[in-house]
Amino acid sequence: MKTVGFLLMGLVFALVVAYYFLAGRDLMPPVIYDSYADAASAGVIGKGVWLPSELPKSAKKIREAHDIDTNEVWFTYRDELHQIPESCKRTMWNKAIEPRLRKEKEPRDFLLQVRMLSRSKNVRIYSCRGEEYAYHLAFDPYENLGVGWSKVDQ
């Protein structure tokens, strides 16, 4: 019985690996962290990893996805204190580079969220510089929602 379980588990693992490699999927599925501390202990915040360390320490429900081939990053978080990272400078929507869709690899719901935010008068857009990459940050103070994405030339 144990052998069957191990074989079944091995088969499932092989199918998942084959799906990502054979289907050409280099977009990592989104991961959600309950807090900044959880994301930091998972090793995804700071230099050489996916999220900038300047994210507010009060950030909650951090959702992160990235493309390992292009190094593009998309993230959202909630912050009731409305803190904006120090490197971020206010800009205008027409100067922000919209997250791009190519071959439907980027999370579609993320792009829709950015487009909805861009239509709101309450949302502020920032141009920021993290340790590893430049990024845009849109923040909606009424929803306590920050949405960030790396800048990649179109």
mmCIF file of C-alpha atoms in Angstrom:
data_model
loop_
_atom_site.group_PDB
_atom_site.id
_atom_site.type_symbol
_atom_site.label_atom_id
_atom_site.label_comp_id
_atom_site.label_asym_id
_atom_site.label_seq_id
_atom_site.Cartn_x
_atom_site.Cartn_y
_atom_site.Cartn_z
ATOM 1 C CA MET A 1 0.000 0.000 0.000
ATOM 2 C CA LYS A 2 2.858 2.374 0.852
ATOM 3 C CA THR A 3 4.542 1.598 -2.470
ATOM 4 C CA VAL A 4 1.402 2.515 -4.404
ATOM 5 C CA GLY A 5 1.201 5.835 -2.530
ATOM 6 C CA PHE A 6 4.837 6.656 -3.327
ATOM 7 C CA LEU A 7 4.364 5.710 -6.971
ATOM 8 C CA LEU A 8 1.252 7.857 -7.215
ATOM 9 C CA MET A 9 2.989 10.786 -5.557
ATOM 10 C CA GLY A 10 5.974 10.402 -7.916
ATOM 11 C CA LEU A 11 3.666 10.313 -10.924
ATOM 12 C CA VAL A 12 1.875 13.497 -9.846
ATOM 13 C CA PHE A 13 5.226 15.244 -9.284
ATOM 14 C CA ALA A 14 6.484 14.144 -12.718
ATOM 15 C CA LEU A 15 3.312 15.401 -14.394
ATOM 16 C CA VAL A 16 3.601 18.806 -12.711
ATOM 17 C CA VAL A 17 7.259 19.137 -13.712
ATOM 18 C CA ALA A 18 6.513 18.031 -17.269
ATOM 19 C CA TYR A 19 3.654 20.510 -17.515
ATOM 20 C CA TYR A 20 5.865 23.467 -16.610
ATOM 21 C CA PHE A 21 8.780 22.435 -18.793
ATOM 22 C CA LEU A 22 6.956 21.063 -21.812
ATOM 23 C CA ALA A 23 4.249 23.720 -21.845
ATOM 24 C CA GLY A 24 6.883 26.445 -21.721
ATOM 25 C CA ARG A 25 5.470 27.905 -18.519
ATOM 26 C CA ASP A 26 7.988 30.218 -16.931
ATOM 27 C CA LEU A 27 5.448 32.262 -14.987
ATOM 28 C CA MET A 28 5.462 31.163 -11.392
ATOM 29 C CA PRO A 29 2.007 30.901 -9.831
ATOM 30 C CA PRO A 30 1.107 33.684 -7.385
ATOM 31 C CA VAL A 31 2.027 33.143 -3.753
ATOM 32 C CA ILE A 32 0.299 34.921 -0.873
ATOM 33 C CA TYR A 33 2.025 35.861 2.374
ATOM 34 C CA ASP A 34 0.007 37.021 5.375
ATOM 35 C CA SER A 35 2.523 39.700 6.369
ATOM 36 C CA TYR A 36 5.839 41.337 5.548
ATOM 37 C CA ALA A 37 7.456 39.169 8.228
ATOM 38 C CA ASP A 38 6.116 35.990 6.587
ATOM 39 C CA ALA A 39 7.409 37.042 3.163
ATOM 40 C CA ALA A 40 10.797 37.982 4.660
ATOM 41 C CA SER A 41 11.121 34.622 6.429
ATOM 42 C CA ALA A 42 10.232 32.893 3.153
ATOM 43 C CA GLY A 43 13.217 34.695 1.605
ATOM 44 C CA VAL A 44 11.366 36.647 -1.100
ATOM 45 C CA ILE A 45 12.077 40.186 0.174
ATOM 46 C CA GLY A 46 15.380 41.997 -0.345
ATOM 47 C CA LYS A 47 18.346 42.150 -2.672
ATOM 48 C CA GLY A 48 18.549 39.335 -5.198
ATOM 49 C CA VAL A 49 14.971 38.150 -4.708
ATOM 50 C CA TRP A 50 11.512 39.113 -5.946
ATOM 51 C CA LEU A 51 10.096 41.771 -3.603
ATOM 52 C CA PRO A 52 11.808 45.052 -2.665
ATOM 53 C CA SER A 53 12.734 45.298 1.021
ATOM 54 C CA GLU A 54 11.338 48.824 1.100
ATOM 55 C CA LEU A 55 7.781 47.496 1.050
ATOM 56 C CA PRO A 56 6.015 48.775 4.172
ATOM 57 C CA LYS A 57 6.655 46.582 7.217
ATOM 58 C CA SER A 58 2.926 46.981 7.906
ATOM 59 C CA ALA A 59 2.028 45.278 4.574
ATOM 60 C CA LYS A 60 -0.424 42.387 4.830
ATOM 61 C CA LYS A 61 -1.791 39.864 2.336
ATOM 62 C CA ILE A 62 1.215 40.258 0.033
ATOM 63 C CA ARG A 63 0.584 38.501 -3.276
ATOM 64 C CA GLU A 64 3.585 37.980 -5.554
ATOM 65 C CA ALA A 65 4.075 36.409 -8.980
ATOM 66 C CA HIS A 66 7.108 36.524 -11.244
ATOM 67 C CA ASP A 67 8.465 35.317 -14.557
ATOM 68 C CA ILE A 68 11.792 33.546 -14.114
ATOM 69 C CA ASP A 69 12.839 34.107 -17.741
ATOM 70 C CA THR A 70 12.219 37.864 -17.956
ATOM 71 C CA ASN A 71 12.586 38.691 -14.234
ATOM 72 C CA GLU A 72 9.280 40.550 -14.345
ATOM 73 C CA VAL A 73 7.498 40.845 -11.002
ATOM 74 C CA TRP A 74 3.888 41.619 -10.047
ATOM 75 C CA PHE A 75 2.723 42.149 -6.480
ATOM 76 C CA THR A 76 -0.163 43.447 -4.405
ATOM 77 C CA TYR A 77 -0.502 44.145 -0.715
ATOM 78 C CA ARG A 78 -2.802 45.726 1.852
ATOM 79 C CA ASP A 79 -1.548 48.496 4.141
ATOM 80 C CA GLU A 80 -3.886 50.297 6.513
ATOM 81 C CA LEU A 81 -1.120 52.796 7.375
ATOM 82 C CA HIS A 82 -0.864 53.920 3.717
ATOM 83 C CA GLN A 83 2.943 53.936 3.794
ATOM 84 C CA ILE A 84 4.723 54.531 0.489
ATOM 85 C CA PRO A 85 8.330 53.286 0.072
ATOM 86 C CA GLU A 86 10.992 56.016 0.320
ATOM 87 C CA SER A 87 12.346 55.526 -3.210
ATOM 88 C CA CYS A 88 8.919 56.112 -4.735
ATOM 89 C CA LYS A 89 8.266 59.423 -6.463
ATOM 90 C CA ARG A 90 4.802 60.515 -7.519
ATOM 91 C CA THR A 91 4.183 60.358 -11.268
ATOM 92 C CA MET A 92 1.227 60.350 -13.664
ATOM 93 C CA TRP A 93 -0.579 57.379 -15.172
ATOM 94 C CA ASN A 94 0.329 58.421 -18.711
ATOM 95 C CA LYS A 95 4.030 58.108 -17.764
ATOM 96 C CA ALA A 96 3.658 54.664 -16.228
ATOM 97 C CA ILE A 97 4.445 51.578 -18.270
ATOM 98 C CA GLU A 98 1.445 49.282 -18.149
ATOM 99 C CA PRO A 99 2.173 45.661 -17.303
ATOM 100 C CA ARG A 100 2.415 43.898 -20.628
ATOM 101 C CA LEU A 101 0.587 40.832 -21.809
ATOM 102 C CA ARG A 102 2.501 38.540 -24.096
ATOM 103 C CA LYS A 103 1.283 35.079 -24.827
ATOM 104 C CA GLU A 104 -1.029 35.409 -21.829
ATOM 105 C CA LYS A 105 1.806 34.671 -19.425
ATOM 106 C CA GLU A 106 1.174 37.547 -17.040
ATOM 107 C CA PRO A 107 -1.632 37.144 -14.558
ATOM 108 C CA ARG A 108 -4.701 38.518 -16.334
ATOM 109 C CA ASP A 109 -6.405 39.446 -13.075
ATOM 110 C CA PHE A 110 -3.403 41.584 -12.165
ATOM 111 C CA LEU A 111 -3.604 43.545 -15.420
ATOM 112 C CA LEU A 112 -7.338 44.075 -14.941
ATOM 113 C CA GLN A 113 -6.693 45.324 -11.405
ATOM 114 C CA VAL A 114 -4.141 47.861 -12.681
ATOM 115 C CA ARG A 115 -6.529 49.064 -15.376
ATOM 116 C CA MET A 116 -9.335 49.501 -12.852
ATOM 117 C CA LEU A 117 -7.040 51.450 -10.516
ATOM 118 C CA SER A 118 -5.946 53.706 -13.369
ATOM 119 C CA ARG A 119 -9.545 54.873 -13.763
ATOM 120 C CA SER A 120 -9.946 55.853 -10.119
ATOM 121 C CA LYS A 121 -9.394 59.466 -9.073
ATOM 122 C CA ASN A 122 -8.296 58.352 -5.600
ATOM 123 C CA VAL A 123 -5.385 56.179 -6.701
ATOM 124 C CA ARG A 124 -1.859 57.586 -6.745
ATOM 125 C CA ILE A 125 0.838 56.222 -9.048
ATOM 126 C CA TYR A 126 4.522 56.180 -8.164
ATOM 127 C CA SER A 127 7.765 55.397 -9.940
ATOM 128 C CA CYS A 128 10.073 53.494 -7.578
ATOM 129 C CA ARG A 129 13.550 51.981 -7.452
ATOM 130 C CA GLY A 130 14.101 48.790 -5.449
ATOM 131 C CA GLU A 131 17.375 46.958 -4.863
ATOM 132 C CA GLU A 132 17.156 44.937 -8.062
ATOM 133 C CA TYR A 133 14.698 46.661 -10.374
ATOM 134 C CA ALA A 134 12.621 49.752 -11.021
ATOM 135 C CA TYR A 135 8.905 49.371 -10.518
ATOM 136 C CA HIS A 136 5.601 51.206 -10.544
ATOM 137 C CA LEU A 137 3.359 51.303 -7.526
ATOM 138 C CA ALA A 138 -0.309 52.273 -7.542
ATOM 139 C CA PHE A 139 -1.892 52.856 -4.154
ATOM 140 C CA ASP A 140 -5.597 53.187 -3.379
ATOM 141 C CA PRO A 141 -6.019 54.697 0.107
ATOM 142 C CA TYR A 142 -9.727 53.821 0.246
ATOM 143 C CA GLU A 143 -9.044 50.151 -0.350
ATOM 144 C CA ASN A 144 -5.677 50.147 1.515
ATOM 145 C CA LEU A 145 -4.345 48.452 -1.610
ATOM 146 C CA GLY A 146 -0.884 48.699 -3.142
ATOM 147 C CA VAL A 147 -0.256 47.210 -6.584
ATOM 148 C CA GLY A 148 3.289 47.035 -7.963
ATOM 149 C CA TRP A 149 4.918 45.760 -11.127
ATOM 150 C CA SER A 150 8.438 45.857 -12.483
ATOM 151 C CA LYS A 151 9.272 48.208 -15.328
ATOM 152 C CA VAL A 152 10.304 46.358 -18.446
ATOM 153 C CA ASP A 153 10.777 48.094 -21.770
ATOM 154 C CA GLN A 154 7.920 47.336 -24.121
#
